[in-house]
Amino acid sequence: MDKPKVVLGVSGGIAAYKACELLRRLTESGHDVRVVPTASALRFVGAATWSALSGHPVATEVWDDVHEVPHVRIGQQADLVVVAPATADMLAKAAHGLADDLLTNTLLTARCPVVFAPAMHTEMWEHPATQENVATLRRRGAVVLEPAVGRLTGADSGKGRLPDPAEIFEACRRVLARGVREPDLAGRHVVVSAGGTREPLDPVRFLGNRSSGKQGYALARTAAARGARVTLVAANTSHLPDPAGVDVVPVGTAVQLREAVLKAAADADAVVMAAAVADFRPAAYATGKIKKKDGQDPEPVVLVRNPDVLAEMSADRVRPGQVIVGFAAETDDVLANGRAKLARKGCDLLVVNEVGERKTFGFEDTEAVVLAADGTETPVPHGPKEALADTVWDLVAARLS
Ligand SMILES: Cc1cc2nc3c(=O)[nH]c(=O)nc-3n(C[C@H](O)[C@H](O)[C@H](O)COP(=O)(O)O)c2cc1C
């Protein structure tokens, strides 16, 4: 079988060197990658590097090998075009259909999915010109990943950093797996909660749960690959890399999670609550470490109820038509408990999975049944958490359209 053909466009940002890692990941996972840098990109990383790593010649202009009409062929033959880093200039050119070098010509001739991974200073990213260009590209069906927050060129930091190459690779893999289908969540804002809350007892101890956050991260990643703007409210997931193109809001406790989800949900089309939120928290927090006392039994821990974020969001929809999805991890009577929970919470969809010694929490694979308020049931067979995530988004997209 032919290898999928990927065009890696590289424009002239300081993060151009990180595209070498993306290139490596793409070639090593069986893709035929043609690198098309801009002239500015070659000021950062030379043509020899791109050529040696990709095994293809490298040109920036339309005037090389004219008999092969590369300005048309490269785009026409591509299964995916990814531009990483995408400069403010490249986003502007792409949005306006300019075609003054090989990469911009390729963007006009490509009919495959296109992913942009922008990287620039925060001011450039936030400028209304850039934001309008991004909106135009997204409206036309391109996947424009949100830049990450962090260290920028020089001493500055803020939003505008190129997402981790491993995460851009994951986004490309997801987009390629979906093929030329329209990014059906383009123009949508979705909120996903992930991880497990921790309810502190004292400065060193907490009540927690075994949720790894992997299912929520898979939901965030797949939604971004389907074109959504994604806010990921992440409870205690510092062990997981930020997915490319996703705004991550770190939280600790159930109360903090509620606040962050409600804030992000104000303009969201869908909210998917994959986090394991503690039902109870200690009634009191000891400001100093609780000590053992000789000859004395420990004080019992008194618990109070945490807010039920899923029920609250479902009852008071902040936007008409907002789709709310919950998760239920059950150990027995899985479906019966799931149906009862769906009715009690009032959400649109409830993903029910069985948890146990070797099931779901912390594992790469899962299986589940998605129960809908309209009575339908969608079984999702054993497989990667991303497959379950895509089924959830299929059901959400059908309800949004
Ligand atoms: C050191 C340096 C770093 C730069 N980094 C970026 C960047 O990260 N993002 C960006 O949009 N422009 C950046 N620029 C500006 C672009 O290189 C400039 O807009 C150029 O015209 C982009 O050309 P291209 O889009 O054809 O690659 C940088 C310029 C310099 C000199």
Short mmCIF file of C-alpha atoms and ligand atoms in Angstrom, two decimals:
data_model
loop_
_atom_site.label_atom_id
_atom_site.label_comp_id
_atom_site.label_asym_id
_atom_site.label_seq_id
_atom_site.Cartn_x
_atom_site.Cartn_y
_atom_site.Cartn_z
CA MET A 1 0.00 0.00 0.00
CA ASP A 2 1.24 3.53 -0.78
CA LYS A 3 2.37 5.54 2.20
CA PRO A 4 0.07 8.47 3.03
CA LYS A 5 1.53 11.63 1.48
CA VAL A 6 2.04 14.48 3.90
CA VAL A 7 3.23 17.97 3.02
CA LEU A 8 4.99 19.61 5.94
CA GLY A 9 4.94 23.37 5.38
CA VAL A 10 7.42 25.25 7.53
CA SER A 11 7.23 29.01 7.78
CA GLY A 12 9.73 31.47 9.21
CA GLY A 13 9.38 31.33 12.97
CA ILE A 14 11.89 30.60 15.66
CA ALA A 15 10.06 27.28 16.30
CA ALA A 16 11.04 25.99 12.81
CA TYR A 17 13.61 23.69 14.44
CA LYS A 18 10.82 21.88 16.30
CA ALA A 19 9.33 20.86 12.93
CA CYS A 20 12.35 18.53 12.54
CA GLU A 21 10.93 16.38 15.35
CA LEU A 22 7.48 16.44 13.77
CA LEU A 23 9.06 15.39 10.45
CA ARG A 24 10.86 12.54 12.17
CA ARG A 25 7.70 11.30 13.85
CA LEU A 26 5.79 11.44 10.55
CA THR A 27 8.43 9.57 8.52
CA GLU A 28 9.07 6.97 11.23
CA SER A 29 5.35 6.20 11.45
CA GLY A 30 5.18 5.39 7.73
CA HIS A 31 4.29 8.68 6.03
CA ASP A 32 5.87 9.97 2.86
CA VAL A 33 6.68 13.56 3.82
CA ARG A 34 7.55 16.37 1.45
CA VAL A 35 8.84 19.44 3.28
CA VAL A 36 7.96 22.80 1.75
CA PRO A 37 9.65 25.56 3.70
CA THR A 38 9.32 29.27 3.03
CA ALA A 39 12.41 31.33 2.22
CA SER A 40 12.24 32.78 5.75
CA ALA A 41 12.08 29.29 7.27
CA LEU A 42 15.41 28.46 5.61
CA ARG A 43 16.99 31.29 7.58
CA PHE A 44 16.19 29.27 10.72
CA VAL A 45 16.80 25.67 9.52
CA GLY A 46 18.66 24.90 6.28
CA ALA A 47 17.39 22.99 3.23
CA ALA A 48 19.96 20.22 3.83
CA THR A 49 18.25 19.24 7.11
CA TRP A 50 14.78 19.07 5.55
CA SER A 51 16.03 17.20 2.51
CA ALA A 52 18.08 14.65 4.46
CA LEU A 53 15.34 13.98 7.01
CA SER A 54 12.54 13.69 4.43
CA GLY A 55 14.44 12.01 1.57
CA HIS A 56 12.96 14.50 -0.90
CA PRO A 57 14.32 17.59 -2.62
CA VAL A 58 13.41 20.88 -1.01
CA ALA A 59 12.34 24.04 -2.80
CA THR A 60 10.79 27.26 -1.62
CA GLU A 61 9.82 28.78 -4.97
CA VAL A 62 7.70 27.62 -7.90
CA TRP A 63 10.60 27.87 -10.39
CA ASP A 64 12.48 24.62 -9.64
CA ASP A 65 11.67 21.46 -11.68
CA VAL A 66 9.03 23.40 -13.57
CA HIS A 67 8.43 20.47 -15.96
CA GLU A 68 6.85 18.62 -13.01
CA VAL A 69 4.61 21.62 -12.18
CA PRO A 70 5.31 21.25 -8.45
CA HIS A 71 3.23 24.30 -7.57
CA VAL A 72 0.14 22.25 -8.50
CA ARG A 73 1.21 18.60 -8.11
CA ILE A 74 2.47 18.70 -4.52
CA GLY A 75 -0.86 19.99 -3.20
CA GLN A 76 -2.99 17.81 -5.48
CA GLN A 77 -1.22 14.61 -4.41
CA ALA A 78 -1.20 15.30 -0.67
CA ASP A 79 -3.34 13.37 1.82
CA LEU A 80 -2.60 15.97 4.49
CA VAL A 81 -0.92 19.36 4.62
CA VAL A 82 0.39 20.51 8.00
CA VAL A 83 2.00 23.91 8.44
CA ALA A 84 4.15 23.99 11.58
CA PRO A 85 5.10 26.53 12.64
CA ALA A 86 2.56 28.75 10.88
CA THR A 87 3.65 32.39 11.12
CA ALA A 88 1.22 35.31 11.35
CA ASP A 89 2.31 36.10 7.80
CA MET A 90 1.53 32.57 6.57
CA LEU A 91 -1.93 32.58 8.20
CA ALA A 92 -2.64 35.93 6.51
CA LYS A 93 -1.49 34.69 3.12
CA ALA A 94 -3.47 31.46 3.44
CA ALA A 95 -6.62 33.30 4.55
CA HIS A 96 -6.39 35.67 1.60
CA GLY A 97 -5.38 33.12 -1.02
CA LEU A 98 -1.99 34.62 -1.89
CA ALA A 99 0.27 32.36 -3.91
CA ASP A 100 3.73 33.89 -4.11
CA ASP A 101 5.84 30.84 -3.18
CA LEU A 102 5.64 27.05 -3.29
CA LEU A 103 3.93 26.64 0.10
CA THR A 104 1.16 29.16 -0.56
CA ASN A 105 0.55 27.61 -4.01
CA THR A 106 0.38 24.18 -2.36
CA LEU A 107 -2.20 25.44 0.12
CA LEU A 108 -4.41 26.60 -2.76
CA THR A 109 -4.16 23.37 -4.73
CA ALA A 110 -4.57 20.95 -1.81
CA ARG A 111 -8.02 19.36 -1.45
CA CYS A 112 -7.04 17.24 1.53
CA PRO A 113 -7.35 18.23 5.21
CA VAL A 114 -5.07 21.11 6.24
CA VAL A 115 -3.71 21.63 9.77
CA PHE A 116 -2.06 24.87 10.88
CA ALA A 117 0.02 24.97 14.08
CA PRO A 118 0.55 28.71 14.66
CA ALA A 119 3.47 30.03 16.69
CA MET A 120 4.19 33.69 17.32
CA HIS A 121 4.41 36.32 20.02
CA THR A 122 1.24 36.82 22.05
CA GLU A 123 0.66 40.30 20.59
CA MET A 124 0.81 38.93 17.04
CA TRP A 125 -1.56 36.07 17.92
CA GLU A 126 -4.06 38.33 19.67
CA HIS A 127 -4.04 41.00 16.96
CA PRO A 128 -7.51 41.26 15.37
CA ALA A 129 -5.95 40.76 11.91
CA THR A 130 -4.52 37.38 12.94
CA GLN A 131 -7.69 36.38 14.79
CA GLU A 132 -9.82 37.20 11.73
CA ASN A 133 -7.47 35.23 9.49
CA VAL A 134 -7.70 32.24 11.84
CA ALA A 135 -11.51 32.51 11.88
CA THR A 136 -11.56 32.62 8.07
CA LEU A 137 -9.36 29.54 7.79
CA ARG A 138 -11.44 27.63 10.35
CA ARG A 139 -14.66 28.63 8.59
CA ARG A 140 -13.25 27.14 5.39
CA GLY A 141 -12.56 23.85 7.14
CA ALA A 142 -8.87 24.08 8.07
CA VAL A 143 -7.89 22.82 11.51
CA VAL A 144 -6.08 25.70 13.22
CA LEU A 145 -4.61 24.50 16.51
CA GLU A 146 -4.57 26.94 19.41
CA PRO A 147 -0.98 27.85 20.32
CA ALA A 148 0.29 26.72 23.69
CA VAL A 149 1.05 29.01 26.62
CA GLY A 150 4.68 29.17 27.72
CA ARG A 151 8.14 30.49 26.99
CA LEU A 152 8.40 32.42 23.70
CA THR A 153 11.44 33.78 21.88
CA GLY A 154 13.77 35.58 24.27
CA ALA A 155 12.62 36.08 27.84
CA ASP A 156 8.91 36.55 27.08
CA SER A 157 6.25 34.04 27.89
CA GLY A 158 2.53 33.87 27.10
CA LYS A 159 0.20 32.35 24.52
CA GLY A 160 1.82 31.77 21.15
CA ARG A 161 4.19 28.90 21.71
CA LEU A 162 4.21 26.05 19.19
CA PRO A 163 2.42 23.03 20.71
CA ASP A 164 4.64 20.09 21.53
CA PRO A 165 5.65 18.33 18.22
CA ALA A 166 4.49 14.99 19.64
CA GLU A 167 1.05 16.52 20.15
CA ILE A 168 0.97 18.12 16.68
CA PHE A 169 1.80 14.65 15.35
CA GLU A 170 -1.15 13.20 17.30
CA ALA A 171 -3.44 15.89 15.86
CA CYS A 172 -2.21 15.05 12.32
CA ARG A 173 -2.74 11.35 12.93
CA ARG A 174 -6.32 12.01 14.07
CA VAL A 175 -7.05 14.27 11.09
CA LEU A 176 -5.56 11.72 8.64
CA ALA A 177 -7.58 8.92 10.24
CA ARG A 178 -10.77 10.88 9.62
CA GLY A 179 -9.83 11.49 5.96
CA VAL A 180 -11.33 14.28 3.91
CA ARG A 181 -14.45 14.54 6.04
CA GLU A 182 -15.32 18.11 6.96
CA PRO A 183 -14.09 19.11 10.42
CA ASP A 184 -17.62 18.81 11.82
CA LEU A 185 -16.85 20.71 15.02
CA ALA A 186 -15.36 23.74 13.24
CA GLY A 187 -16.65 26.97 14.75
CA ARG A 188 -17.76 25.16 17.92
CA HIS A 189 -16.40 25.71 21.41
CA VAL A 190 -16.34 22.59 23.55
CA VAL A 191 -15.38 22.16 27.19
CA VAL A 192 -13.95 18.88 28.43
CA SER A 193 -13.13 18.02 32.03
CA ALA A 194 -10.45 15.41 32.71
CA GLY A 195 -8.56 13.76 35.53
CA GLY A 196 -9.57 13.24 39.13
CA THR A 197 -10.17 15.86 41.78
CA ARG A 198 -8.19 15.85 45.04
CA GLU A 199 -9.82 17.00 48.24
CA PRO A 200 -7.20 18.13 50.75
CA LEU A 201 -7.18 16.93 54.35
CA ASP A 202 -4.04 18.78 55.36
CA PRO A 203 -1.07 20.29 53.45
CA VAL A 204 0.29 16.83 52.55
CA ARG A 205 -2.76 14.54 52.26
CA PHE A 206 -5.84 14.40 50.10
CA LEU A 207 -8.79 12.17 49.20
CA GLY A 208 -8.46 11.31 45.52
CA ASN A 209 -9.43 8.73 42.92
CA ARG A 210 -7.78 6.60 40.26
CA SER A 211 -8.80 8.56 37.16
CA SER A 212 -5.72 9.07 34.96
CA GLY A 213 -7.19 11.79 32.75
CA LYS A 214 -6.45 9.81 29.57
CA GLN A 215 -10.09 9.62 28.41
CA GLY A 216 -10.59 13.38 28.85
CA TYR A 217 -7.34 14.09 27.01
CA ALA A 218 -8.43 11.79 24.17
CA LEU A 219 -11.71 13.74 23.99
CA ALA A 220 -9.83 17.06 23.87
CA ARG A 221 -7.40 15.84 21.21
CA THR A 222 -10.10 14.39 18.95
CA ALA A 223 -12.30 17.51 19.28
CA ALA A 224 -9.36 19.72 18.26
CA ALA A 225 -8.68 17.47 15.27
CA ARG A 226 -12.35 17.87 14.28
CA GLY A 227 -11.92 21.64 14.26
CA ALA A 228 -13.34 22.63 17.66
CA ARG A 229 -11.93 25.28 19.96
CA VAL A 230 -11.33 23.21 23.09
CA THR A 231 -11.07 24.19 26.75
CA LEU A 232 -9.73 21.32 28.83
CA VAL A 233 -10.38 21.67 32.57
CA ALA A 234 -7.74 19.30 33.87
CA ALA A 235 -7.74 18.02 37.45
CA ASN A 236 -4.32 16.87 38.63
CA THR A 237 -2.96 15.75 35.26
CA SER A 238 0.54 17.21 35.33
CA HIS A 239 1.80 13.77 34.18
CA LEU A 240 0.10 14.24 30.77
CA PRO A 241 1.40 16.54 27.99
CA ASP A 242 -0.93 19.37 26.94
CA PRO A 243 -2.75 18.31 23.76
CA ALA A 244 -1.94 20.49 20.75
CA GLY A 245 -4.43 23.22 20.03
CA VAL A 246 -6.21 23.01 23.37
CA ASP A 247 -6.55 25.60 26.15
CA VAL A 248 -5.72 23.78 29.38
CA VAL A 249 -7.09 25.10 32.69
CA PRO A 250 -5.46 23.23 35.58
CA VAL A 251 -7.58 22.67 38.72
CA GLY A 252 -7.24 20.68 41.95
CA THR A 253 -10.52 20.25 43.83
CA ALA A 254 -14.15 19.67 42.85
CA VAL A 255 -15.02 23.24 43.83
CA GLN A 256 -12.24 24.63 41.61
CA LEU A 257 -13.33 22.34 38.78
CA ARG A 258 -16.93 23.58 39.07
CA GLU A 259 -15.81 27.20 38.87
CA ALA A 260 -13.57 26.60 35.83
CA VAL A 261 -16.18 24.53 33.97
CA LEU A 262 -18.98 27.05 34.58
CA LYS A 263 -16.75 29.91 33.39
CA ALA A 264 -15.66 28.10 30.21
CA ALA A 265 -19.19 26.80 29.53
CA ALA A 266 -20.64 30.31 29.24
CA ASP A 267 -20.05 30.32 25.46
CA ALA A 268 -19.67 26.57 24.89
CA ASP A 269 -21.72 24.48 22.47
CA ALA A 270 -20.98 21.28 24.37
CA VAL A 271 -19.62 20.27 27.76
CA VAL A 272 -18.22 16.78 28.28
CA MET A 273 -17.57 15.92 31.90
CA ALA A 274 -15.06 13.09 31.79
CA ALA A 275 -13.32 14.03 35.06
CA ALA A 276 -13.89 11.90 38.15
CA VAL A 277 -15.20 14.52 40.54
CA ALA A 278 -15.21 13.64 44.23
CA ASP A 279 -18.75 13.42 45.65
CA PHE A 280 -17.49 14.38 49.11
CA ARG A 281 -14.71 16.44 50.65
CA PRO A 282 -13.38 16.61 54.21
CA ALA A 283 -15.51 19.01 56.25
CA ALA A 284 -12.39 20.54 57.77
CA TYR A 285 -8.93 21.31 56.40
CA ALA A 286 -6.06 21.12 58.92
CA THR A 287 -3.61 23.92 58.14
CA GLY A 288 -0.78 21.90 59.75
CA LYS A 289 0.04 18.24 59.08
CA ILE A 290 -2.22 15.93 61.13
CA LYS A 291 0.07 14.11 63.62
CA LYS A 292 -0.13 10.69 65.23
CA LYS A 293 -0.76 11.02 68.95
CA ASP A 294 0.62 8.32 71.27
CA GLY A 295 -2.06 6.02 72.60
CA GLN A 296 -4.89 7.86 70.79
CA ASP A 297 -7.06 6.71 67.91
CA PRO A 298 -7.12 9.09 64.93
CA GLU A 299 -9.97 11.58 64.70
CA PRO A 300 -12.68 10.37 62.29
CA VAL A 301 -12.76 12.23 58.99
CA VAL A 302 -16.10 13.99 58.57
CA LEU A 303 -17.16 14.48 54.96
CA VAL A 304 -19.51 17.00 53.35
CA ARG A 305 -21.08 16.86 49.90
CA ASN A 306 -19.39 18.48 46.92
CA PRO A 307 -21.48 20.34 44.34
CA ASP A 308 -22.89 18.06 41.62
CA VAL A 309 -21.51 19.91 38.58
CA LEU A 310 -23.08 17.62 35.98
CA ALA A 311 -26.60 17.90 37.44
CA GLU A 312 -26.21 21.66 37.88
CA MET A 313 -25.00 22.21 34.31
CA SER A 314 -27.79 20.00 32.92
CA ALA A 315 -30.54 21.74 34.91
CA ASP A 316 -29.42 25.31 34.18
CA ARG A 317 -28.19 25.27 30.58
CA VAL A 318 -26.24 28.48 30.17
CA ARG A 319 -26.91 28.39 26.41
CA PRO A 320 -29.96 27.04 24.62
CA GLY A 321 -29.10 23.87 22.71
CA GLN A 322 -25.93 23.27 24.70
CA VAL A 323 -25.16 19.54 24.72
CA ILE A 324 -24.11 18.10 28.08
CA VAL A 325 -22.34 14.75 28.35
CA GLY A 326 -21.55 12.90 31.57
CA PHE A 327 -19.50 9.84 32.38
CA ALA A 328 -20.47 7.11 34.81
CA ALA A 329 -17.94 4.63 36.11
CA GLU A 330 -19.82 1.72 37.62
CA THR A 331 -18.63 -1.51 39.23
CA ASP A 332 -21.90 -3.50 39.08
CA ASP A 333 -25.33 -3.36 37.45
CA VAL A 334 -23.57 -1.09 35.02
CA LEU A 335 -26.38 -0.36 32.55
CA ALA A 336 -29.19 -0.14 35.11
CA ASN A 337 -27.16 2.23 37.26
CA GLY A 338 -26.22 4.21 34.15
CA ARG A 339 -29.85 4.64 33.05
CA ALA A 340 -30.84 5.75 36.54
CA LYS A 341 -27.96 8.23 36.62
CA LEU A 342 -28.86 9.64 33.19
CA ALA A 343 -32.42 10.30 34.40
CA ARG A 344 -31.21 11.78 37.70
CA LYS A 345 -28.60 14.09 36.18
CA GLY A 346 -30.68 15.29 33.22
CA CYS A 347 -27.76 15.33 30.76
CA ASP A 348 -28.12 14.54 27.04
CA LEU A 349 -25.63 11.68 26.87
CA LEU A 350 -24.07 9.48 29.51
CA VAL A 351 -21.02 7.34 28.76
CA VAL A 352 -21.21 4.32 31.00
CA ASN A 353 -18.22 2.13 31.58
CA GLU A 354 -17.38 -0.62 33.96
CA VAL A 355 -14.42 -0.04 36.21
CA GLY A 356 -12.50 -2.67 38.08
CA GLU A 357 -9.08 -4.04 38.86
CA ARG A 358 -7.96 -4.10 35.22
CA LYS A 359 -10.54 -1.93 33.55
CA THR A 360 -10.65 1.68 32.32
CA PHE A 361 -8.76 3.76 34.91
CA GLY A 362 -5.21 4.35 33.73
CA PHE A 363 -5.43 1.98 30.74
CA GLU A 364 -5.06 2.95 27.08
CA ASP A 365 -8.16 0.98 26.02
CA THR A 366 -11.73 1.06 27.16
CA GLU A 367 -15.23 -0.07 26.24
CA ALA A 368 -18.48 1.64 27.01
CA VAL A 369 -22.12 2.20 26.16
CA VAL A 370 -23.31 5.72 25.41
CA LEU A 371 -26.85 6.20 26.72
CA ALA A 372 -28.87 9.07 25.29
CA ALA A 373 -31.77 10.96 26.83
CA ASP A 374 -33.88 10.01 23.78
CA GLY A 375 -33.56 6.33 24.80
CA THR A 376 -30.96 5.25 22.23
CA GLU A 377 -27.91 3.25 23.24
CA THR A 378 -24.60 3.21 21.34
CA PRO A 379 -22.24 0.40 22.36
CA VAL A 380 -18.55 1.15 21.79
CA PRO A 381 -16.49 -2.06 21.57
CA HIS A 382 -13.15 -2.53 23.32
CA GLY A 383 -10.57 -0.22 21.73
CA PRO A 384 -8.50 2.95 22.13
CA LYS A 385 -9.94 5.79 24.23
CA GLU A 386 -9.77 7.96 21.10
CA ALA A 387 -12.31 5.68 19.36
CA LEU A 388 -14.75 6.20 22.24
CA ALA A 389 -13.99 9.94 22.09
CA ASP A 390 -14.83 10.04 18.37
CA THR A 391 -18.14 8.23 19.00
CA VAL A 392 -19.01 10.79 21.68
CA TRP A 393 -18.24 13.66 19.28
CA ASP A 394 -20.29 11.96 16.50
CA LEU A 395 -23.27 11.93 18.86
CA VAL A 396 -22.62 15.51 20.03
CA ALA A 397 -22.20 16.79 16.44
CA ALA A 398 -25.49 15.14 15.43
CA ARG A 399 -27.26 16.97 18.28
CA LEU A 400 -25.64 20.32 17.44
CA SER A 401 -26.50 20.26 13.74
C1 LIG B 1 14.31 35.85 15.12
C2 LIG B 1 12.94 35.92 14.48
C3 LIG B 1 11.94 35.14 14.96
C4 LIG B 1 10.66 35.21 14.40
N1 LIG B 1 9.67 34.40 14.93
C5 LIG B 1 8.45 34.49 14.41
C6 LIG B 1 7.41 33.67 14.94
O1 LIG B 1 7.61 32.85 15.84
N2 LIG B 1 6.17 33.80 14.42
C7 LIG B 1 5.88 34.67 13.41
O2 LIG B 1 4.73 34.74 13.01
N3 LIG B 1 6.86 35.44 12.88
C8 LIG B 1 8.13 35.37 13.35
N4 LIG B 1 9.11 36.14 12.82
C9 LIG B 1 8.77 37.03 11.69
C10 LIG B 1 8.70 36.25 10.37
O3 LIG B 1 9.94 35.62 10.13
C11 LIG B 1 8.35 37.21 9.23
O4 LIG B 1 7.01 37.66 9.39
C12 LIG B 1 8.49 36.55 7.87
O5 LIG B 1 8.11 37.46 6.87
C13 LIG B 1 7.64 35.30 7.76
O6 LIG B 1 7.75 34.76 6.47
P1 LIG B 1 6.99 33.43 6.03
O7 LIG B 1 5.61 33.50 6.59
O8 LIG B 1 6.99 33.47 4.53
O9 LIG B 1 7.77 32.28 6.53
C14 LIG B 1 10.40 36.09 13.33
C15 LIG B 1 11.45 36.85 12.81
C16 LIG B 1 12.70 36.77 13.37
C17 LIG B 1 13.79 37.60 12.79
#
